[in-house]
Short mmCIF file of C-alpha atoms and ligand atoms in Angstrom, two decimals:
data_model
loop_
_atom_site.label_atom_id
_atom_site.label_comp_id
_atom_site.label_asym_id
_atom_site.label_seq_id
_atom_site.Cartn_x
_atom_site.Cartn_y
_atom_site.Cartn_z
CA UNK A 60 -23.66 65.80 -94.06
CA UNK A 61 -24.48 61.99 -92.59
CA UNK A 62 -26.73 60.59 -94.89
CA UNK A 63 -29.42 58.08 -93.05
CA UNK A 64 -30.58 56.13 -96.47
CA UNK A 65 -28.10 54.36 -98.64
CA UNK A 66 -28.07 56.47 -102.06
CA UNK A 67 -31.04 55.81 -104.33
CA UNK A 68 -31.04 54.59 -107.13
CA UNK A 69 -34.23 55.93 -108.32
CA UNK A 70 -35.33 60.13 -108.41
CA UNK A 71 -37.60 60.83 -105.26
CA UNK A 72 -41.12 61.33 -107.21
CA UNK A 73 -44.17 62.74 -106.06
CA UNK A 74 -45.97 60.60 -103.35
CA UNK A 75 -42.32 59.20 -101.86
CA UNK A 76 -40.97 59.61 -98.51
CA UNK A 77 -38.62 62.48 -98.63
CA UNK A 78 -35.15 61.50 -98.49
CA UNK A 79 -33.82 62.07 -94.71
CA UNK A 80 -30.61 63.78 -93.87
CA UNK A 81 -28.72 65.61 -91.50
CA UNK A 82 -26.65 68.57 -92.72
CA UNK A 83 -25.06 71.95 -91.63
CA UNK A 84 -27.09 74.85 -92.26
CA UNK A 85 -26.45 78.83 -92.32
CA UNK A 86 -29.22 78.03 -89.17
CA UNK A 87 -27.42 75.79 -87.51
CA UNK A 88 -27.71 71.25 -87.98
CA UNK A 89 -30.90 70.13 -89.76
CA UNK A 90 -32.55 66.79 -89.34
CA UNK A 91 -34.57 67.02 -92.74
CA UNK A 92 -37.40 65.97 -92.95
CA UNK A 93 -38.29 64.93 -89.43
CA UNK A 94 -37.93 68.63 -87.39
CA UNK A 95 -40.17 70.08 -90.14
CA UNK A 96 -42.70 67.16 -88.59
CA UNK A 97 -46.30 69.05 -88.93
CA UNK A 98 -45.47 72.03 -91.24
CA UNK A 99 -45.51 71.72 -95.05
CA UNK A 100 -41.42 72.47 -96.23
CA UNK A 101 -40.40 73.73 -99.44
CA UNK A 102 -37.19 72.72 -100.11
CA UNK A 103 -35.07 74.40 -102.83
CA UNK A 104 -31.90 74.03 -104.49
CA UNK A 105 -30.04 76.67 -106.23
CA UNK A 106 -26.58 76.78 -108.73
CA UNK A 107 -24.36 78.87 -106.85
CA UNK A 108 -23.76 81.29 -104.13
CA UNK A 109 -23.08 84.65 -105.60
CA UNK A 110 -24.91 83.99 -109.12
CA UNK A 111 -27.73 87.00 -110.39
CA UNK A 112 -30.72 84.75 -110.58
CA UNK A 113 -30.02 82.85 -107.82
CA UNK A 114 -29.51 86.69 -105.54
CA UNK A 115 -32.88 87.65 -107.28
CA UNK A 116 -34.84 84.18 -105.92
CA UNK A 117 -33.27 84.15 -102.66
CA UNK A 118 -34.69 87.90 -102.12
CA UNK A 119 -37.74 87.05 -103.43
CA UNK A 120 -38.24 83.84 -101.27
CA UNK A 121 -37.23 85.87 -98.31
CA UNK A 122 -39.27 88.74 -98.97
CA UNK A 123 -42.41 85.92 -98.89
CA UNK A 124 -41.28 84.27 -96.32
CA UNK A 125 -44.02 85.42 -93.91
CA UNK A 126 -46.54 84.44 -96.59
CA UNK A 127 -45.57 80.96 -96.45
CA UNK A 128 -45.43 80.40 -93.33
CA UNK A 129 -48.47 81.97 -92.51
CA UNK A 130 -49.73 79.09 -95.15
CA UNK A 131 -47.32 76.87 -92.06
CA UNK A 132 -44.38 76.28 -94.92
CA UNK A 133 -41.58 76.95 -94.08
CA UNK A 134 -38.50 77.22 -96.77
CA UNK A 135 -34.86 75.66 -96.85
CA UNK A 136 -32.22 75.97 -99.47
CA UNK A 137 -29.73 74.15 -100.86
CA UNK A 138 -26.83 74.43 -103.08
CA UNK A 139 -23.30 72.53 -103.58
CA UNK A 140 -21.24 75.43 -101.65
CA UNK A 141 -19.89 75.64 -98.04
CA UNK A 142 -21.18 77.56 -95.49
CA UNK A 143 -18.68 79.99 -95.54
CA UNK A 144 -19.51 81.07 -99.18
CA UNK A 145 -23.23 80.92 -98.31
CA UNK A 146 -22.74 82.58 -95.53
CA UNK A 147 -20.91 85.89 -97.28
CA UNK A 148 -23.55 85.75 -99.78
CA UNK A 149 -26.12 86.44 -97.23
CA UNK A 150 -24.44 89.05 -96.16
CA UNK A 151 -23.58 90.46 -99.53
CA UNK A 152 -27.41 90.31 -100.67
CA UNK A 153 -28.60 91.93 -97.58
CA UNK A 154 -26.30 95.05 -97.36
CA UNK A 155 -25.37 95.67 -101.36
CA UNK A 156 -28.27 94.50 -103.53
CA UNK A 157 -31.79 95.65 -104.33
CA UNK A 158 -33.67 93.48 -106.41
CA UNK A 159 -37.76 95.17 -107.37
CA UNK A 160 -38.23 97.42 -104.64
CA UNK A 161 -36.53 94.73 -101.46
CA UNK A 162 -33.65 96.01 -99.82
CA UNK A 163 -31.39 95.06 -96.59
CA UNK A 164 -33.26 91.44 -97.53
CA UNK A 165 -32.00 89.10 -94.19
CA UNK A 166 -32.54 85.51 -95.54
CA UNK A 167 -33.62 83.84 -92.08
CA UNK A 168 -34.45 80.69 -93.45
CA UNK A 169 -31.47 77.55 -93.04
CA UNK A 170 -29.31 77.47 -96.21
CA UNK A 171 -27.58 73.83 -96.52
CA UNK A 172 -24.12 73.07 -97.29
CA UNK A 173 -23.64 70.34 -99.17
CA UNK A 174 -19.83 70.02 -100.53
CA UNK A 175 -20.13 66.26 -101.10
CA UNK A 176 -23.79 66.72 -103.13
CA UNK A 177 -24.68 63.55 -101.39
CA UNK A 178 -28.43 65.56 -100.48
CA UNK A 179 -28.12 67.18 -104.24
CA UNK A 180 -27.95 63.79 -105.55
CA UNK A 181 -30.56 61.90 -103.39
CA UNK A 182 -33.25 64.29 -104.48
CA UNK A 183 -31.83 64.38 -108.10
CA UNK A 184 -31.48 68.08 -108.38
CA UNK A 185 -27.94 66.94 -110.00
CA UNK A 186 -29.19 66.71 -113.41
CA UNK A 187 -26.20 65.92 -115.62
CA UNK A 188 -27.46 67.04 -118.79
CA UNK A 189 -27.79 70.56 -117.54
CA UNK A 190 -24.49 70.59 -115.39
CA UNK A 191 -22.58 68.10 -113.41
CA UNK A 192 -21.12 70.09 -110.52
CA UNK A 193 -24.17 72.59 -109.29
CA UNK A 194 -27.70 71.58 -109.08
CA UNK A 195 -30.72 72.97 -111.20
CA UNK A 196 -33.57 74.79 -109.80
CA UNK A 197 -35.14 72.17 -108.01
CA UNK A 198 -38.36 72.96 -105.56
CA UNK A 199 -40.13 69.96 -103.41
CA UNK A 200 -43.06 70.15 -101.62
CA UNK A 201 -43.02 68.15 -98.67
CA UNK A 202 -45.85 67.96 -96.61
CA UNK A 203 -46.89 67.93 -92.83
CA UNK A 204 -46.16 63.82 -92.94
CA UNK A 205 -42.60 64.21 -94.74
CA UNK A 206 -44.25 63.27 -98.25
CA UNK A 207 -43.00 64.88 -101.16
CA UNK A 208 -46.75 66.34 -102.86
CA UNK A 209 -45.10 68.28 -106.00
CA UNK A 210 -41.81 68.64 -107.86
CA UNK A 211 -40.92 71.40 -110.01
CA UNK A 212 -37.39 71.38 -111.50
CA UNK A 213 -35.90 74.87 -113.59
CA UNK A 214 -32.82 74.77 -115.68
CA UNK A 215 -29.86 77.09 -114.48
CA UNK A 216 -31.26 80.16 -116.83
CA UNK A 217 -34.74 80.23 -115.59
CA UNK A 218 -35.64 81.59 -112.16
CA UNK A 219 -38.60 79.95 -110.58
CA UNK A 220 -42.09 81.68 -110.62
CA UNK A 221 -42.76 82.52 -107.04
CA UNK A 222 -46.43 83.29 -107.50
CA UNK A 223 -46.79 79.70 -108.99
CA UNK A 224 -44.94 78.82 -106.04
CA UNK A 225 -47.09 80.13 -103.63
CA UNK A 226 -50.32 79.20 -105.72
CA UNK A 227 -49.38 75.22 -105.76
CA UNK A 228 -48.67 75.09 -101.85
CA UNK A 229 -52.15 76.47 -101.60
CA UNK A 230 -53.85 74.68 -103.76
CA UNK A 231 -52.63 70.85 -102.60
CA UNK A 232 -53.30 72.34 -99.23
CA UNK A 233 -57.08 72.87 -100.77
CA UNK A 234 -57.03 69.98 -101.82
CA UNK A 235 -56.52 68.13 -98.57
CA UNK A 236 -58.77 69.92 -96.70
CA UNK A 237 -61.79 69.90 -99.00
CA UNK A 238 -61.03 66.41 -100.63
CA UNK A 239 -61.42 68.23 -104.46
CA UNK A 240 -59.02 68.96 -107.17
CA UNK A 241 -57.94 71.96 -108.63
CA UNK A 242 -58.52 72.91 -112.19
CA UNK A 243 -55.99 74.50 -114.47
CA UNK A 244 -54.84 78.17 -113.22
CA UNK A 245 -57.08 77.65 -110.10
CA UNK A 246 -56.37 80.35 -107.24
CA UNK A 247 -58.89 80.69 -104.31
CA UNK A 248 -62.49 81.95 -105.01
CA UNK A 249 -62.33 79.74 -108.49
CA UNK A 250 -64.59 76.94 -109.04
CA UNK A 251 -62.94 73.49 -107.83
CA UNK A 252 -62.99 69.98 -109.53
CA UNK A 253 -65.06 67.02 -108.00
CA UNK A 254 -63.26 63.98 -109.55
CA UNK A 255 -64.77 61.28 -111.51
CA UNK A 256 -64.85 58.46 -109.07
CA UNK A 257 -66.48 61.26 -106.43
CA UNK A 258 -69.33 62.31 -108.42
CA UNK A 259 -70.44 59.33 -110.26
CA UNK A 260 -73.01 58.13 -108.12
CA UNK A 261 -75.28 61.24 -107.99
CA UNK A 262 -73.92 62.28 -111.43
CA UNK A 263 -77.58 62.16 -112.79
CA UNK A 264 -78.42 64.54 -109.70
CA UNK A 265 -76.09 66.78 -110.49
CA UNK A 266 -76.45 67.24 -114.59
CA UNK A 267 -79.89 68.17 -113.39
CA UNK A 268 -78.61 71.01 -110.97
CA UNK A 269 -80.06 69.15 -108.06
CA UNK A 270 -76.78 69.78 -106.02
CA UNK A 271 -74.52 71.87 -105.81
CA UNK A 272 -72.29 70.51 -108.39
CA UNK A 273 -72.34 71.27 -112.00
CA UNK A 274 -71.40 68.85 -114.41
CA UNK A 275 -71.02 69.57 -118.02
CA UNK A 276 -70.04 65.76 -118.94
CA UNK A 277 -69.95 63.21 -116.21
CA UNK A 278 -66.48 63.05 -116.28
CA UNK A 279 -66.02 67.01 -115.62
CA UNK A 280 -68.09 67.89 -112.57
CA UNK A 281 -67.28 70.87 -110.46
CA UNK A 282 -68.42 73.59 -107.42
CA UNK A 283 -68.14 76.40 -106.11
CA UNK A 284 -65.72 76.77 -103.12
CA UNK A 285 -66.15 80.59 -102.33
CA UNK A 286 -62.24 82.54 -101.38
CA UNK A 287 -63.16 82.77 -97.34
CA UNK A 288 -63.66 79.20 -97.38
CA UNK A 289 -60.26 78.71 -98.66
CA UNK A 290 -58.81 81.53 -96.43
CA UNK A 291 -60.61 80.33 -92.94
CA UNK A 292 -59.71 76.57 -93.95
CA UNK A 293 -56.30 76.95 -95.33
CA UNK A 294 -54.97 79.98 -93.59
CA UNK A 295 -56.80 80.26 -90.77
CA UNK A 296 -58.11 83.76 -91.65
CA UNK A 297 -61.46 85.20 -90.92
C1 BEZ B 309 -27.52 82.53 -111.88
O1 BEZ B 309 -28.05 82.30 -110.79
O2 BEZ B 309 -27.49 83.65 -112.36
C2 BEZ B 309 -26.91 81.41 -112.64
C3 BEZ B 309 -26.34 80.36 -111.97
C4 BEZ B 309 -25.77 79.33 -112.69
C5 BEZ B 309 -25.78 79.39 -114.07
C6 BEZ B 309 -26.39 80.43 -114.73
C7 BEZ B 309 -26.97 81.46 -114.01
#
Protein backbone atom coordinates (compact mmCIF):
# COMPACT_ATOMS: atom_id res chain seq x y z
CA UNK A 1 0.00 0.00 0.00
CA UNK A 2 1.58 3.75 -0.90
CA UNK A 3 0.13 5.93 1.43
CA UNK A 4 -0.49 9.68 -0.17
CA UNK A 5 -0.90 11.61 3.43
CA UNK A 6 1.80 11.50 6.02
CA UNK A 7 0.21 9.41 9.06
CA UNK A 8 -2.23 11.39 11.19
CA UNK A 9 -1.98 12.13 14.15
CA UNK A 10 -5.51 12.67 14.89
CA UNK A 11 -8.70 9.79 14.24
CA UNK A 12 -10.51 10.76 10.87
CA UNK A 13 -13.98 12.11 12.48
CA UNK A 14 -17.11 12.73 10.92
CA UNK A 15 -17.07 15.75 8.47
CA UNK A 16 -13.07 15.04 7.46
CA UNK A 17 -11.69 14.27 4.19
CA UNK A 18 -11.29 10.58 4.02
CA UNK A 19 -7.87 9.49 4.27
CA UNK A 20 -6.53 8.64 0.55
CA UNK A 21 -4.66 5.53 -0.34
CA UNK A 22 -3.74 3.20 -2.83
CA UNK A 23 -3.77 -0.51 -1.95
CA UNK A 24 -4.12 -4.09 -3.45
CA UNK A 25 -7.45 -5.44 -3.42
CA UNK A 26 -9.07 -9.09 -3.94
CA UNK A 27 -10.49 -6.61 -7.11
CA UNK A 28 -7.56 -5.59 -8.28
CA UNK A 29 -5.43 -1.70 -7.12
CA UNK A 30 -7.73 0.82 -5.40
CA UNK A 31 -7.25 4.53 -5.40
CA UNK A 32 -9.53 5.14 -2.22
CA UNK A 33 -11.35 7.55 -2.05
CA UNK A 34 -11.03 9.24 -5.41
CA UNK A 35 -12.43 6.16 -7.98
CA UNK A 36 -15.46 5.94 -5.65
CA UNK A 37 -15.77 9.90 -6.89
CA UNK A 38 -19.83 10.29 -7.09
CA UNK A 39 -21.07 7.15 -5.23
CA UNK A 40 -21.49 7.07 -1.43
CA UNK A 41 -18.66 4.08 -0.10
CA UNK A 42 -18.94 2.17 2.93
CA UNK A 43 -15.83 1.17 3.96
CA UNK A 44 -15.36 -1.65 6.52
CA UNK A 45 -12.76 -3.25 8.43
CA UNK A 46 -12.88 -6.63 9.86
CA UNK A 47 -10.42 -8.86 12.54
CA UNK A 48 -9.44 -11.64 10.50
CA UNK A 49 -9.84 -13.72 7.48
CA UNK A 50 -11.29 -17.02 8.45
CA UNK A 51 -12.96 -15.79 11.90
CA UNK A 52 -17.10 -16.85 12.49
CA UNK A 53 -18.42 -13.35 12.82
CA UNK A 54 -16.42 -11.91 10.46
CA UNK A 55 -17.73 -15.15 7.64
CA UNK A 56 -21.29 -14.25 8.97
CA UNK A 57 -20.86 -10.17 8.05
CA UNK A 58 -19.07 -10.71 4.94
CA UNK A 59 -22.20 -12.97 3.72
CA UNK A 60 -24.46 -10.71 4.94
CA UNK A 61 -22.84 -7.57 3.29
CA UNK A 62 -22.67 -9.54 0.12
CA UNK A 63 -26.01 -10.85 0.18
CA UNK A 64 -27.09 -6.77 0.33
CA UNK A 65 -24.89 -5.79 -1.86
CA UNK A 66 -27.44 -5.00 -4.61
CA UNK A 67 -29.39 -3.05 -1.98
CA UNK A 68 -26.70 -0.69 -1.51
CA UNK A 69 -25.84 -0.01 -4.48
CA UNK A 70 -29.09 0.45 -5.74
CA UNK A 71 -28.96 3.28 -2.78
CA UNK A 72 -25.33 4.08 -5.30
CA UNK A 73 -22.97 2.68 -2.20
CA UNK A 74 -20.89 0.66 -2.95
CA UNK A 75 -18.86 -1.52 -0.13
CA UNK A 76 -15.00 -2.25 0.45
CA UNK A 77 -13.35 -4.21 3.16
CA UNK A 78 -10.50 -4.21 4.98
CA UNK A 79 -8.56 -6.24 7.32
CA UNK A 80 -4.68 -6.66 8.35
CA UNK A 81 -4.25 -10.03 6.14
CA UNK A 82 -2.73 -10.61 2.64
CA UNK A 83 -4.47 -11.25 -0.27
CA UNK A 84 -3.70 -14.64 -0.43
CA UNK A 85 -5.49 -15.42 2.93
CA UNK A 86 -8.38 -13.17 1.85
CA UNK A 87 -8.46 -14.55 -1.12
CA UNK A 88 -8.97 -18.46 0.21
CA UNK A 89 -11.45 -17.13 2.52
CA UNK A 90 -13.59 -16.03 -0.28
CA UNK A 91 -13.45 -19.03 -1.63
CA UNK A 92 -13.97 -20.98 1.52
CA UNK A 93 -17.23 -18.86 2.41
CA UNK A 94 -18.65 -19.24 -0.97
CA UNK A 95 -18.39 -23.08 -1.52
CA UNK A 96 -18.51 -24.49 2.39
CA UNK A 97 -20.61 -22.13 4.51
CA UNK A 98 -24.26 -21.21 4.88
CA UNK A 99 -24.96 -18.57 7.14
CA UNK A 100 -29.41 -17.79 7.55
CA UNK A 101 -30.61 -19.15 4.47
CA UNK A 102 -27.30 -17.56 1.88
CA UNK A 103 -25.36 -20.05 0.25
CA UNK A 104 -22.52 -20.21 -2.63
CA UNK A 105 -22.25 -16.26 -1.26
CA UNK A 106 -19.47 -14.71 -4.10
CA UNK A 107 -18.19 -11.57 -2.24
CA UNK A 108 -17.69 -9.26 -5.45
CA UNK A 109 -16.88 -6.32 -3.67
CA UNK A 110 -12.66 -5.32 -3.37
CA UNK A 111 -11.27 -6.75 -0.10
CA UNK A 112 -7.92 -4.72 0.90
CA UNK A 113 -4.75 -6.07 2.02
CA UNK A 114 -3.15 -4.25 4.33
CA UNK A 115 -0.01 -6.22 5.98
CA UNK A 116 1.68 -2.99 7.11
CA UNK A 117 -1.90 -1.54 8.79
CA UNK A 118 -0.68 1.74 7.52
CA UNK A 119 -4.75 2.23 6.05
CA UNK A 120 -5.90 0.36 9.51
CA UNK A 121 -4.12 2.95 11.35
CA UNK A 122 -4.97 6.16 9.34
CA UNK A 123 -8.65 5.57 9.86
CA UNK A 124 -8.02 4.37 13.51
CA UNK A 125 -9.77 1.08 13.22
CA UNK A 126 -6.44 -0.08 15.24
CA UNK A 127 -7.85 0.47 18.56
CA UNK A 128 -5.26 -0.73 21.05
CA UNK A 129 -7.36 -1.25 23.92
CA UNK A 130 -9.34 -3.87 22.11
CA UNK A 131 -6.31 -5.52 20.21
CA UNK A 132 -3.11 -4.32 18.78
CA UNK A 133 -2.54 -6.50 15.72
CA UNK A 134 -6.25 -6.78 13.91
CA UNK A 135 -8.61 -3.97 13.62
CA UNK A 136 -12.17 -3.65 15.28
CA UNK A 137 -15.31 -3.46 13.42
CA UNK A 138 -14.96 -0.26 11.97
CA UNK A 139 -17.70 1.10 9.21
CA UNK A 140 -17.25 4.77 7.45
CA UNK A 141 -19.53 6.40 5.45
CA UNK A 142 -18.01 8.31 2.87
CA UNK A 143 -19.96 10.22 0.68
CA UNK A 144 -20.27 11.17 -3.12
CA UNK A 145 -17.47 14.17 -2.31
CA UNK A 146 -14.98 11.71 -0.36
CA UNK A 147 -16.35 13.07 3.13
CA UNK A 148 -16.59 10.78 5.84
CA UNK A 149 -20.73 11.47 7.03
CA UNK A 150 -20.85 8.65 9.93
CA UNK A 151 -18.58 6.37 11.92
CA UNK A 152 -19.63 3.39 13.67
CA UNK A 153 -16.90 1.31 15.38
CA UNK A 154 -17.84 -2.59 16.99
CA UNK A 155 -15.52 -4.40 19.27
CA UNK A 156 -14.14 -7.85 17.93
CA UNK A 157 -17.29 -9.84 19.67
CA UNK A 158 -20.04 -7.86 18.20
CA UNK A 159 -21.03 -8.17 14.55
CA UNK A 160 -22.38 -5.02 13.05
CA UNK A 161 -26.22 -4.54 12.58
CA UNK A 162 -26.71 -4.52 8.87
CA UNK A 163 -30.24 -3.18 8.96
CA UNK A 164 -28.82 -0.15 10.97
CA UNK A 165 -26.40 -0.16 8.32
CA UNK A 166 -28.54 0.16 5.60
CA UNK A 167 -31.03 2.52 7.58
CA UNK A 168 -28.11 5.29 8.31
CA UNK A 169 -26.89 5.38 4.53
CA UNK A 170 -30.49 6.18 3.83
CA UNK A 171 -31.25 8.40 6.12
CA UNK A 172 -28.01 11.00 5.66
CA UNK A 173 -28.89 10.46 2.06
CA UNK A 174 -32.53 11.96 3.25
CA UNK A 175 -31.09 14.23 4.74
CA UNK A 176 -29.20 15.78 1.86
CA UNK A 177 -31.77 15.72 -0.42
CA UNK A 178 -34.60 17.19 1.65
CA UNK A 179 -32.32 19.51 3.85
CA UNK A 180 -34.17 17.85 7.31
CA UNK A 181 -32.96 15.67 10.03
CA UNK A 182 -33.88 12.45 11.07
CA UNK A 183 -35.38 11.64 14.39
CA UNK A 184 -34.46 8.73 16.56
CA UNK A 185 -35.29 5.16 14.82
CA UNK A 186 -36.43 7.13 11.68
CA UNK A 187 -36.89 4.76 8.49
CA UNK A 188 -38.75 6.15 5.38
CA UNK A 189 -42.52 7.03 5.63
CA UNK A 190 -41.69 8.45 9.41
CA UNK A 191 -42.14 11.96 10.25
CA UNK A 192 -38.74 14.02 9.70
CA UNK A 193 -37.14 16.80 11.93
CA UNK A 194 -37.05 20.53 10.75
CA UNK A 195 -34.14 21.91 12.87
CA UNK A 196 -34.23 24.80 15.12
CA UNK A 197 -32.43 27.41 13.15
CA UNK A 198 -34.91 26.24 10.01
CA UNK A 199 -38.13 26.75 11.61
CA UNK A 200 -37.71 29.66 13.81
CA UNK A 201 -38.90 32.28 11.72
CA UNK A 202 -42.43 30.96 10.95
CA UNK A 203 -42.36 29.03 14.26
CA UNK A 204 -45.53 31.03 15.38
CA UNK A 205 -47.06 29.80 11.90
CA UNK A 206 -46.45 26.59 12.49
CA UNK A 207 -47.57 26.02 16.43
CA UNK A 208 -50.76 27.26 14.86
CA UNK A 209 -50.88 24.43 12.13
CA UNK A 210 -50.67 27.04 9.46
CA UNK A 211 -47.99 24.90 7.57
CA UNK A 212 -47.21 21.94 7.18
CA UNK A 213 -44.99 21.59 10.09
CA UNK A 214 -45.96 20.65 13.52
CA UNK A 215 -44.22 21.91 16.35
CA UNK A 216 -44.81 20.77 19.81
CA UNK A 217 -42.07 23.29 21.38
CA UNK A 218 -40.24 25.61 19.10
CA UNK A 219 -37.28 23.83 19.43
CA UNK A 220 -38.94 20.35 18.19
CA UNK A 221 -40.70 21.05 14.90
CA UNK A 222 -41.31 18.34 12.41
CA UNK A 223 -43.29 17.00 8.92
CA UNK A 224 -44.38 14.64 7.20
CA UNK A 225 -42.15 13.28 4.36
CA UNK A 226 -44.44 10.43 2.96
CA UNK A 227 -42.11 6.74 1.97
CA UNK A 228 -42.41 7.44 -2.11
CA UNK A 229 -40.91 10.67 -1.54
CA UNK A 230 -38.01 9.08 0.03
CA UNK A 231 -38.00 6.15 -2.51
CA UNK A 232 -38.36 8.47 -5.89
CA UNK A 233 -35.73 11.00 -4.24
CA UNK A 234 -33.30 8.66 -2.70
CA UNK A 235 -33.57 5.59 -4.80
CA UNK A 236 -34.84 6.62 -7.75
CA UNK A 237 -37.94 4.37 -7.52
CA UNK A 238 -41.39 5.10 -8.69
C1 LIG B 1 -14.75 -13.40 14.67
O1 LIG B 1 -14.91 -12.82 13.60
O2 LIG B 1 -15.39 -14.40 14.97
C2 LIG B 1 -13.75 -12.88 15.64
C3 LIG B 1 -12.61 -12.26 15.18
C4 LIG B 1 -11.69 -11.79 16.09
C5 LIG B 1 -11.92 -11.97 17.44
C6 LIG B 1 -13.08 -12.56 17.89
C7 LIG B 1 -14.02 -13.02 16.98
Amino acid sequence: MEQQNTAPVSLPRIGDKAPAFKAKTTQGDIDFPKQYEGSWVILFSHPADFTPVCTSEFITFASMEKQFAEANCKLVGLSVDGLYSHIAWLRSIQEKIEYRGHKNVEVKFPLIEDITMNVAKAYGMIQPGEATTQAVRAVFFIDPKGIIRTIIYYPLSLGRNFDELYRALIALQTADAFGIATPADWRPGDDVIISPAASCSSAKNRMDGKEDMVCQEWYFCSRKLPKEEVLKKVLNKS
